[in-house]
Short mmCIF file of C-alpha atoms and ligand atoms in Angstrom, two decimals:
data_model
loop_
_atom_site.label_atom_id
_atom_site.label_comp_id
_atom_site.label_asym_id
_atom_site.label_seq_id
_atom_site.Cartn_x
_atom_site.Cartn_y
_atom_site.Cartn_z
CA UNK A 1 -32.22 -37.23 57.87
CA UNK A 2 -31.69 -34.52 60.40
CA UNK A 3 -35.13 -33.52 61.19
CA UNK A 4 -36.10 -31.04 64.78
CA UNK A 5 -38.84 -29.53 65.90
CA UNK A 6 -38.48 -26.31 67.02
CA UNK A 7 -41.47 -23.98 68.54
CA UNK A 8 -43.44 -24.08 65.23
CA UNK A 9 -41.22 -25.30 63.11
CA UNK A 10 -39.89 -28.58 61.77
CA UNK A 11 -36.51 -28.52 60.58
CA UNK A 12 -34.70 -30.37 57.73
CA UNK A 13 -31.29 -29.67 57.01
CA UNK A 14 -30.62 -30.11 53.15
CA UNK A 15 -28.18 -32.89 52.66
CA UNK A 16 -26.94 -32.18 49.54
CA UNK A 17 -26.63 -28.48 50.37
CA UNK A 18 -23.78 -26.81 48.10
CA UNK A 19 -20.67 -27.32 49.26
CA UNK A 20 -18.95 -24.19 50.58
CA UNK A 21 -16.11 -23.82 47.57
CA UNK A 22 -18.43 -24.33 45.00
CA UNK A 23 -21.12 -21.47 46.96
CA UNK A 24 -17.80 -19.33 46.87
CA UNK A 25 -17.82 -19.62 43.35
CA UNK A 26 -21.54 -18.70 42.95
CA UNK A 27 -20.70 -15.58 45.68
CA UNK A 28 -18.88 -14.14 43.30
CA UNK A 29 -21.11 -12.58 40.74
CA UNK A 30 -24.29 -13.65 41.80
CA UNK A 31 -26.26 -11.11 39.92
CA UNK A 32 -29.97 -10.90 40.97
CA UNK A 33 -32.61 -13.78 41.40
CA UNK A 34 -30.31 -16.33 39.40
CA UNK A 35 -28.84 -18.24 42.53
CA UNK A 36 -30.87 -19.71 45.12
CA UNK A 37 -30.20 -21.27 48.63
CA UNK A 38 -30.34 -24.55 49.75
CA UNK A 39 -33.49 -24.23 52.19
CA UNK A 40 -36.87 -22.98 51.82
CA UNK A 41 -39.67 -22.19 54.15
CA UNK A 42 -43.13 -23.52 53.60
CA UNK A 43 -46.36 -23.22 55.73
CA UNK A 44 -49.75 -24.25 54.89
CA UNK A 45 -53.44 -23.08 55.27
CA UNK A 46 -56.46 -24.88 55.06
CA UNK A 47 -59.88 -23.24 55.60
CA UNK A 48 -61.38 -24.36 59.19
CA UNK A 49 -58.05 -25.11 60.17
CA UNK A 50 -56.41 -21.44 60.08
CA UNK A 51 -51.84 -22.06 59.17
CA UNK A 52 -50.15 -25.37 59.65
CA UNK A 53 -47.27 -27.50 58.89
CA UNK A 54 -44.75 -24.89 58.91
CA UNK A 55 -41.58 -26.52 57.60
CA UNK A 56 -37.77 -25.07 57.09
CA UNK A 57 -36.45 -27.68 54.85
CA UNK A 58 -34.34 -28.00 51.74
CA UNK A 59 -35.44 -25.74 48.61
CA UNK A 60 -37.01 -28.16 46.38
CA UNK A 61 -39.98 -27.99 43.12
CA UNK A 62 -43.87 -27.60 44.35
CA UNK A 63 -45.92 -30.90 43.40
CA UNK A 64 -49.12 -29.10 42.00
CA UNK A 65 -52.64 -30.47 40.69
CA UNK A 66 -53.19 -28.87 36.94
CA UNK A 67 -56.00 -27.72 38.47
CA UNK A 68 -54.27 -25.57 41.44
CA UNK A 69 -56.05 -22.02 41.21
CA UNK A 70 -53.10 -19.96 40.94
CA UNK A 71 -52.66 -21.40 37.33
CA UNK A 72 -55.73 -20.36 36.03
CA UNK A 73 -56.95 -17.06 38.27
CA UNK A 74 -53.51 -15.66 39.66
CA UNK A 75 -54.52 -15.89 43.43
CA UNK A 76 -50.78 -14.71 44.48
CA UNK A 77 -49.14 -12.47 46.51
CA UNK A 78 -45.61 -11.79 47.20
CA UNK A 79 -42.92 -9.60 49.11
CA UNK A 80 -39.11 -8.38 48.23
CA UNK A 81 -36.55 -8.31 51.23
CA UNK A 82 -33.03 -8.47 52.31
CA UNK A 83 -30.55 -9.53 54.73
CA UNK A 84 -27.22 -7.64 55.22
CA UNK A 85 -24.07 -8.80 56.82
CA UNK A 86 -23.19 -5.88 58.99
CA UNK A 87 -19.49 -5.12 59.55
CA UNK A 88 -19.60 -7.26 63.21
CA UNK A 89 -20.41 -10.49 61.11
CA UNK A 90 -24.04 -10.27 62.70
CA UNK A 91 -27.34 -10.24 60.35
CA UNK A 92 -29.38 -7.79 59.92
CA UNK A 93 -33.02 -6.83 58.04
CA UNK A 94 -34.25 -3.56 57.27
CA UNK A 95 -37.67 -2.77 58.23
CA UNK A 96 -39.06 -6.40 57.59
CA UNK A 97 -42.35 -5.53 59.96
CA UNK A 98 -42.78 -3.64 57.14
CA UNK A 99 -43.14 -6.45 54.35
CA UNK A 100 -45.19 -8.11 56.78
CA UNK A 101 -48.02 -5.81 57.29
CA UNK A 102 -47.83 -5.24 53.66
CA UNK A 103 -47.93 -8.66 52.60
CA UNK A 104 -51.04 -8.49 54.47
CA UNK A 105 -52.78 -5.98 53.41
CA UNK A 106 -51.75 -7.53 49.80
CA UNK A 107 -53.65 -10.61 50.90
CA UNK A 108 -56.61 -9.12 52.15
CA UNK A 109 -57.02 -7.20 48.41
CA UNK A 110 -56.56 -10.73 46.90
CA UNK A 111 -59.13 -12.01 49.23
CA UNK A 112 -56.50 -14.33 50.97
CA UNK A 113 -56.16 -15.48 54.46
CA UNK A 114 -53.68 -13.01 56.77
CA UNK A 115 -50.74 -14.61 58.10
CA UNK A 116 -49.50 -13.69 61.50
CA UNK A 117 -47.27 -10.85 61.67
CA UNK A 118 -44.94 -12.97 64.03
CA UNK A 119 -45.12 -16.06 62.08
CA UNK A 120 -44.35 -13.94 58.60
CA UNK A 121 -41.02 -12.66 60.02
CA UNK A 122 -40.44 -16.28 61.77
CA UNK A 123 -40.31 -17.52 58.63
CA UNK A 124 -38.20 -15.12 56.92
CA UNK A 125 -35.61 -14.95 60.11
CA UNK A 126 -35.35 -18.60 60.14
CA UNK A 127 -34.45 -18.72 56.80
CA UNK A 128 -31.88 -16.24 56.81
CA UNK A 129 -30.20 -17.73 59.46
CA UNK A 130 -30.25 -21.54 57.94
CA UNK A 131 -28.91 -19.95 54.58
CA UNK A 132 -26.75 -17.34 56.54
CA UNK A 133 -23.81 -18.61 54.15
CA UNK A 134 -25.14 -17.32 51.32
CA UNK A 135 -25.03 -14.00 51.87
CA UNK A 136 -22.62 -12.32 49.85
CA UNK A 137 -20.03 -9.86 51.48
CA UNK A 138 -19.62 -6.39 50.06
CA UNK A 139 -22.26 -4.37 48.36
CA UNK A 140 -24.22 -7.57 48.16
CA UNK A 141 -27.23 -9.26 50.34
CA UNK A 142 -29.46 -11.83 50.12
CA UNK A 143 -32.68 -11.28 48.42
CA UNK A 144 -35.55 -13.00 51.06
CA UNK A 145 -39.29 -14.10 48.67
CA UNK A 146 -41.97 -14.22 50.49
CA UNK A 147 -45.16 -15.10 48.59
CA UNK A 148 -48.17 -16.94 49.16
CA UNK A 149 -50.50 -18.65 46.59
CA UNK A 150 -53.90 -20.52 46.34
CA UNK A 151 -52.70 -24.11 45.92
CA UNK A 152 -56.55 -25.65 46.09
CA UNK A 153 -57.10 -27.79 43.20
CA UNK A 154 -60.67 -26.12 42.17
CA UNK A 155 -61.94 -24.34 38.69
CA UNK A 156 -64.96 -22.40 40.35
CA UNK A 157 -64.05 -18.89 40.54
CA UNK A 158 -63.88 -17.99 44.06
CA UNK A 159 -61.29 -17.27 46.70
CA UNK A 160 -59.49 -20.59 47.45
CA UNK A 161 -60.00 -22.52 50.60
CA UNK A 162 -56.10 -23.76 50.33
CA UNK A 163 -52.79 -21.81 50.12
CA UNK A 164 -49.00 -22.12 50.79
CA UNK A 165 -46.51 -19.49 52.40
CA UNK A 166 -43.32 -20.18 51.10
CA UNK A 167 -39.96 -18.37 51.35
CA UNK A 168 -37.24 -18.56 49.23
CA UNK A 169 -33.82 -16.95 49.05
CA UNK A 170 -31.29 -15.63 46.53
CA UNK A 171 -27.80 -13.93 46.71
CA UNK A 172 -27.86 -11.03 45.19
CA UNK A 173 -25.02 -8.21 44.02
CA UNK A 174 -25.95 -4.89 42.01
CA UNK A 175 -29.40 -4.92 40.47
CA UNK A 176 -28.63 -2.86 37.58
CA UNK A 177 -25.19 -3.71 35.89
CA UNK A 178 -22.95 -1.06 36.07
CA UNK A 179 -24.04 -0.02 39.95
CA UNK A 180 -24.99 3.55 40.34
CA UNK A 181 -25.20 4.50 36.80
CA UNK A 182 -28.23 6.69 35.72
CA UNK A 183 -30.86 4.08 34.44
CA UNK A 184 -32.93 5.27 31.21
CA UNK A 185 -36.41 5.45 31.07
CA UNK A 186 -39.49 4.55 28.48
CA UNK A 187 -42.78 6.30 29.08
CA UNK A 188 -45.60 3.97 28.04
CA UNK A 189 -48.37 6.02 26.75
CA UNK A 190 -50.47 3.24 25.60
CA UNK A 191 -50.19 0.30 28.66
CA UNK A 192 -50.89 1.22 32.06
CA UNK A 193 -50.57 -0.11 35.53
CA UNK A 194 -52.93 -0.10 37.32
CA UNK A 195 -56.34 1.93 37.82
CA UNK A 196 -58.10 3.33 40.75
CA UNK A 197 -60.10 0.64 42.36
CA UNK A 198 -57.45 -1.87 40.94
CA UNK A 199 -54.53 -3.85 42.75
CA UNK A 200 -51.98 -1.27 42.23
CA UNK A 201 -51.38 -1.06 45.73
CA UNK A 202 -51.02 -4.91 46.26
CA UNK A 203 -48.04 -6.50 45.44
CA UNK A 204 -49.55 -9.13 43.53
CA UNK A 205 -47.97 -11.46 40.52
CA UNK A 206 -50.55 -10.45 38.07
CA UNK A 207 -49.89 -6.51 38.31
CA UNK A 208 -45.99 -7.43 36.81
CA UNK A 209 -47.74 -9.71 34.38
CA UNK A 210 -49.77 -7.26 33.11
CA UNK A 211 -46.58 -4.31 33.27
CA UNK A 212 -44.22 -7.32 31.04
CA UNK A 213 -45.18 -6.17 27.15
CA UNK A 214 -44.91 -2.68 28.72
CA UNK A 215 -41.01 -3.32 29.64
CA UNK A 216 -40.61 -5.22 26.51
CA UNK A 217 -41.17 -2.02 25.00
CA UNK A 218 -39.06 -0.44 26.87
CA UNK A 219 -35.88 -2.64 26.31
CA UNK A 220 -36.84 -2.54 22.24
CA UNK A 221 -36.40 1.33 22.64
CA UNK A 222 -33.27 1.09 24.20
CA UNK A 223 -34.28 1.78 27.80
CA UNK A 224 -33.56 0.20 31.89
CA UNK A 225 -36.96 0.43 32.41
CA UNK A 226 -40.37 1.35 31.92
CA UNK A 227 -42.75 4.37 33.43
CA UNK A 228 -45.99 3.88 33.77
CA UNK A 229 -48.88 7.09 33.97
CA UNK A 230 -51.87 6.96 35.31
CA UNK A 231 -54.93 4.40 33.82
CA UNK A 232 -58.08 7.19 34.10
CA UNK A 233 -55.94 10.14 31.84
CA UNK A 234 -52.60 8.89 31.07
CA UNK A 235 -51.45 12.09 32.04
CA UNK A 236 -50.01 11.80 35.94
CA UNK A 237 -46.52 9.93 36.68
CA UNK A 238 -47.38 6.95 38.38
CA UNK A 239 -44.51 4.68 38.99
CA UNK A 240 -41.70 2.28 37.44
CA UNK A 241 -42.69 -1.33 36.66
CA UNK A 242 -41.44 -2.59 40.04
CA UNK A 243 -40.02 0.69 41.89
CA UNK A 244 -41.23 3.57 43.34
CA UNK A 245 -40.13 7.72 41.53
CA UNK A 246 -38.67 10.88 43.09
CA UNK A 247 -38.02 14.48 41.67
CA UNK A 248 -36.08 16.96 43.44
CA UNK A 249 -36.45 20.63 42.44
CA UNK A 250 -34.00 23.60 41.98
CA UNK A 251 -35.32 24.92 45.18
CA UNK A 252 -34.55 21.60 47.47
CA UNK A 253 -38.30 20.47 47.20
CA UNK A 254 -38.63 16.67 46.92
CA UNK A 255 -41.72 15.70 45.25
CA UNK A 256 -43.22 12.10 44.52
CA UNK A 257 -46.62 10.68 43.28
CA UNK A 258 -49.23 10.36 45.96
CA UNK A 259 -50.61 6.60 47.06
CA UNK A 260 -53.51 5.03 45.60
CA UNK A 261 -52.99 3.09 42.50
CA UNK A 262 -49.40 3.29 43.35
CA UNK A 263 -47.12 0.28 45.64
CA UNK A 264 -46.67 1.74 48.98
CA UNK A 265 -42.99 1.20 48.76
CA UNK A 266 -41.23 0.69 52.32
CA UNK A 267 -38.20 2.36 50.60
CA UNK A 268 -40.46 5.29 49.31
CA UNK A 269 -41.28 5.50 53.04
CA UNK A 270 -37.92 5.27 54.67
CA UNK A 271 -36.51 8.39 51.65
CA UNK A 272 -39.29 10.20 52.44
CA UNK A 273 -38.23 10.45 56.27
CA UNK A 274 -34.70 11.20 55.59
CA UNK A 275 -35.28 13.59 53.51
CA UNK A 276 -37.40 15.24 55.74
CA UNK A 277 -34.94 15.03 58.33
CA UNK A 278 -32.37 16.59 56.21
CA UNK A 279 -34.51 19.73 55.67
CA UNK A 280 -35.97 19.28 52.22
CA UNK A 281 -39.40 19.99 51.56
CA UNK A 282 -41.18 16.67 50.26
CA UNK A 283 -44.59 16.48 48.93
CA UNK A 284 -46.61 13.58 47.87
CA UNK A 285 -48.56 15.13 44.80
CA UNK A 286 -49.67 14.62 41.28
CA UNK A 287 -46.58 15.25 39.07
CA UNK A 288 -47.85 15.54 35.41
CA UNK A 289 -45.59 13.86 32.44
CA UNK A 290 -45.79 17.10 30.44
CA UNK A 291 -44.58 19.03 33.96
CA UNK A 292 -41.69 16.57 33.80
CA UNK A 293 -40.61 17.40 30.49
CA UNK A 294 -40.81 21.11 30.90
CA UNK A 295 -39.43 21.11 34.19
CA UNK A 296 -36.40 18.92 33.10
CA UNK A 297 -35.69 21.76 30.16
CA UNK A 298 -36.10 24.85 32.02
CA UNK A 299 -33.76 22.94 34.42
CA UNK A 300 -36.07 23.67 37.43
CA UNK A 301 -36.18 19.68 38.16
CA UNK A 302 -32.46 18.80 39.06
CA UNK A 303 -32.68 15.29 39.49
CA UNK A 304 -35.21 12.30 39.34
CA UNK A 305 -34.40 8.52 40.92
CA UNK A 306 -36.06 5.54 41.12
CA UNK A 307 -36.14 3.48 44.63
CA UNK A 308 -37.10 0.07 45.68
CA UNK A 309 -35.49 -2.90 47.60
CA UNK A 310 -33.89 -4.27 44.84
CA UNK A 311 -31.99 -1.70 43.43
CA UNK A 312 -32.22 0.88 45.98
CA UNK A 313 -31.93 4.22 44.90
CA UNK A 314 -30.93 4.77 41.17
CA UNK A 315 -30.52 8.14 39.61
CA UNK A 316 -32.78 8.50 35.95
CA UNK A 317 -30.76 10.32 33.47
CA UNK A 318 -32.69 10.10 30.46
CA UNK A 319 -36.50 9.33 29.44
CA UNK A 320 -37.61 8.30 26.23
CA UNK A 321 -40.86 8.34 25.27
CA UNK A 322 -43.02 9.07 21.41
CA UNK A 323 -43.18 12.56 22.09
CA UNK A 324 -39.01 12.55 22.33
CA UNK A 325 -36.67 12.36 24.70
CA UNK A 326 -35.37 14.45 27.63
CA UNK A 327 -32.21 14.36 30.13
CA UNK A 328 -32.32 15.57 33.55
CA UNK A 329 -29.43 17.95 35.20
CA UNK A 330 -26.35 16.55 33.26
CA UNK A 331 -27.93 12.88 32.67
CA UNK A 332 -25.58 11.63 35.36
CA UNK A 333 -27.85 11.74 38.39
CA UNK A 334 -27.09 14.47 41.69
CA UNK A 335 -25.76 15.07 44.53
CA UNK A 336 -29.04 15.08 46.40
CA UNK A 337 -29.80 11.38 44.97
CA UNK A 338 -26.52 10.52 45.89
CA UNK A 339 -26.62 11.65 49.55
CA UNK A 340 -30.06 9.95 50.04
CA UNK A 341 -28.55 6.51 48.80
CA UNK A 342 -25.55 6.98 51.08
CA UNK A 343 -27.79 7.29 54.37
CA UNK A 344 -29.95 4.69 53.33
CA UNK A 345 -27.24 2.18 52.40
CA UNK A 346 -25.36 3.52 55.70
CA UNK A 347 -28.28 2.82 57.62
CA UNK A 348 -29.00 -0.69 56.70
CA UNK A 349 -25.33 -1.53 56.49
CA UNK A 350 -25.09 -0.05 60.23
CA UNK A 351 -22.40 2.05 59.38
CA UNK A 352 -25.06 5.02 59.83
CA UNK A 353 -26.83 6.39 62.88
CA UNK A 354 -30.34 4.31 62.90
CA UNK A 355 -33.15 7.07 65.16
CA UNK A 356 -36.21 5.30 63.76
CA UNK A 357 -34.94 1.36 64.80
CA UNK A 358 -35.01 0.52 61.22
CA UNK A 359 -32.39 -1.96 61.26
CA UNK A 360 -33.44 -5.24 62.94
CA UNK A 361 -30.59 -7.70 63.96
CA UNK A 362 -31.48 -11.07 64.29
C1 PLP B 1 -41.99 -3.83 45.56
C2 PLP B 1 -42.35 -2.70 44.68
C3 PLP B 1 -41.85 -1.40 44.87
C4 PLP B 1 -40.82 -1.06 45.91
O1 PLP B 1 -41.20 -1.35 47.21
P1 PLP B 1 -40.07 -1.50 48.35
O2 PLP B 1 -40.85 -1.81 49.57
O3 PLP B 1 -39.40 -0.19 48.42
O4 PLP B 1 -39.17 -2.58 47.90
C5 PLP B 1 -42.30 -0.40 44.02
N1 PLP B 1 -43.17 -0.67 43.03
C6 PLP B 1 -43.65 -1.90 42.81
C7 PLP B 1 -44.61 -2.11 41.69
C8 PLP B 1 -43.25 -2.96 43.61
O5 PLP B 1 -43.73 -4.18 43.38
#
């Protein structure tokens, strides 16, 4: 086997990595989280001993105890991230400092040990590079998964004294089918999210177990995706099951819900400041579901999209919920949504100007 050490890693090239053809093949639809890489990173903690034996080696199944306390108590944590081929063949990440203070402060809500900074974007980097192959040309990119989990074999409830840091990787093309199409929305009156005090904030496994009969829902009524409001008066827009909302007013104002119980999204963030720089007023504020509704019939909201690494921005057209349904503008999404999605996509493709360093080559 072709085994190296490297600064802190040892590295195992997969031998029966797919051959290039056949990862044509796969390249050309790959659709989202359905086709994975041949290599994986994994790096271990132990209590006393801080991280260790951090590996790049070939993707392969975990060997857990039935007793391992992520089975039983959820102790898990994970991040969503991508690498671009830019138009110079180089590879690129957007903000991926980002994930990695996040995925931090997700660890310290979980009561989980902090990985360095430097060795969380190691990890991912090394990765992308082994697996560089499998990123897909075009609109595609390769979804990076970080996540961390307590792998001690113990039934005490407690935080665990043993985890693993793995990353894996997946080609990815449009999230939702159809590209830029408006998405449709189900309000869930009855299920929330998350509460104040809660892990809304951390991107944890258990908060999308807990939003899953919620999107079931959803897809019965006929709808993309579910909306969640608030837990304390199921009154205040909170957030999609996995991405972040935006409403933009007749008047130019951009308005989204504030943090708290919501996930600090880094694509929430990076709108925010392009919008900003493009003149529109944006607030972070309590937008009510019955404001929504009103505002989307006297036609003072104009548009409303949904944002997040994985599908970027996506204009809502319609929302469904018990009380009836609504469109917004001509159910079609805007041209404000539209321009927002362009820098964005610009920016991390490099095709874009990039003032705030965003765009991290490796
Ligand atoms: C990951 C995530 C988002 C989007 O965050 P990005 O950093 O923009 O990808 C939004 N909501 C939830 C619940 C998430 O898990």
């Amino acid at each position: 086997m072709d085994v190296q050490q490297t600064s802190r890693f040892t590295v195992t090239r997969n031998s029966r990595a797919v051959a290039a053809d056949q990862r044509a093949v796969l390249l050309e639809d790959p659709g989202f989280g359905r086709i994975h890489t041949d290599h994986m990173v994994t790096i271990r903690y132990t209590e006393g001993q801080g991280w260790h034996s951090a590996a790049l080696g070939p993707r392969e199944p975990f060997l857990l105890d039935p007793a391992c306390a992520v089975l039983h108590y959820a102790q898990e944590i994970f991040e969503g991230m991508k690498a671009y081929r830019l138009a110079d063949g180089s590879i690129a990440m957007f903000r991926p400092e980002e994930n990695a203070r996040r995925f931090n402060e997700s660890a310290h809500r979980m009561a989980m040990p902090p990985i360095p900074e430097d060795l969380f974007l190691e990890a991912v980097e090394q990765l992308a590079k082994i697996d560089a192959g499998w990123i897909p040309g075009g609109e595609g990119s390769l979804y990076m998964r970080p996540f961390m989990f307590a792998s001690e074999a113990f039934l005490g409830v407690r935080p665990a004294n043993e985890y693993i840091f793995c990353v894996i990787a997946s080609p990815a093309g449009a999230y939702f089918k159809g590209g830029k199409k408006a998405v449709s929305l189900w309000v869930s009156e009855h299920y929330t999210r998350a509460a104040p005090g809660g892990t809304g904030a951390a991107k944890c496994g258990g908060n999308y177990a807990a939003s899953l009969i919620a999107q079931a829902e959803a897809s019965k009524h006929g709808c993309d995706q579910v909306v969640f409001l608030d837990a304390a008066e199921h009154k205040w827009v909170e957030e999609l099951g996995g991405m972040n909302i935006f409403f933009v007013m007749e008047d130019g104002a951009i308005v989204t819900p504030p943090l708290g119980t919501i996930l600090p999204g880094i694509t929430r963030d990076s709108i925010m400041t392009l919008a900003r720089a493009k003149g529109h007023d944006v607030r972070e504020e309590p937008y009510s579901f019955a404001q929504w509704r009103a505002d989307a019939a006297s036609g003072r909201l104009r548009e409303a999209f949904a944002c997040g690494t994985a599908a970027v921005v996506t204009p809502i057209g319609t929302v469904k919920s018990v009380e009836g349904d609504f469109t917004i503008g001509n159910g079609d999404g805007g041209m404000v949504t539209e321009s927002l999605r362009v820098d964005l996509t610009g920016i991390q493709r490099g095709t874009v100007a990039d003032p705030a360093n965003w765009v991290h080559r490796l």
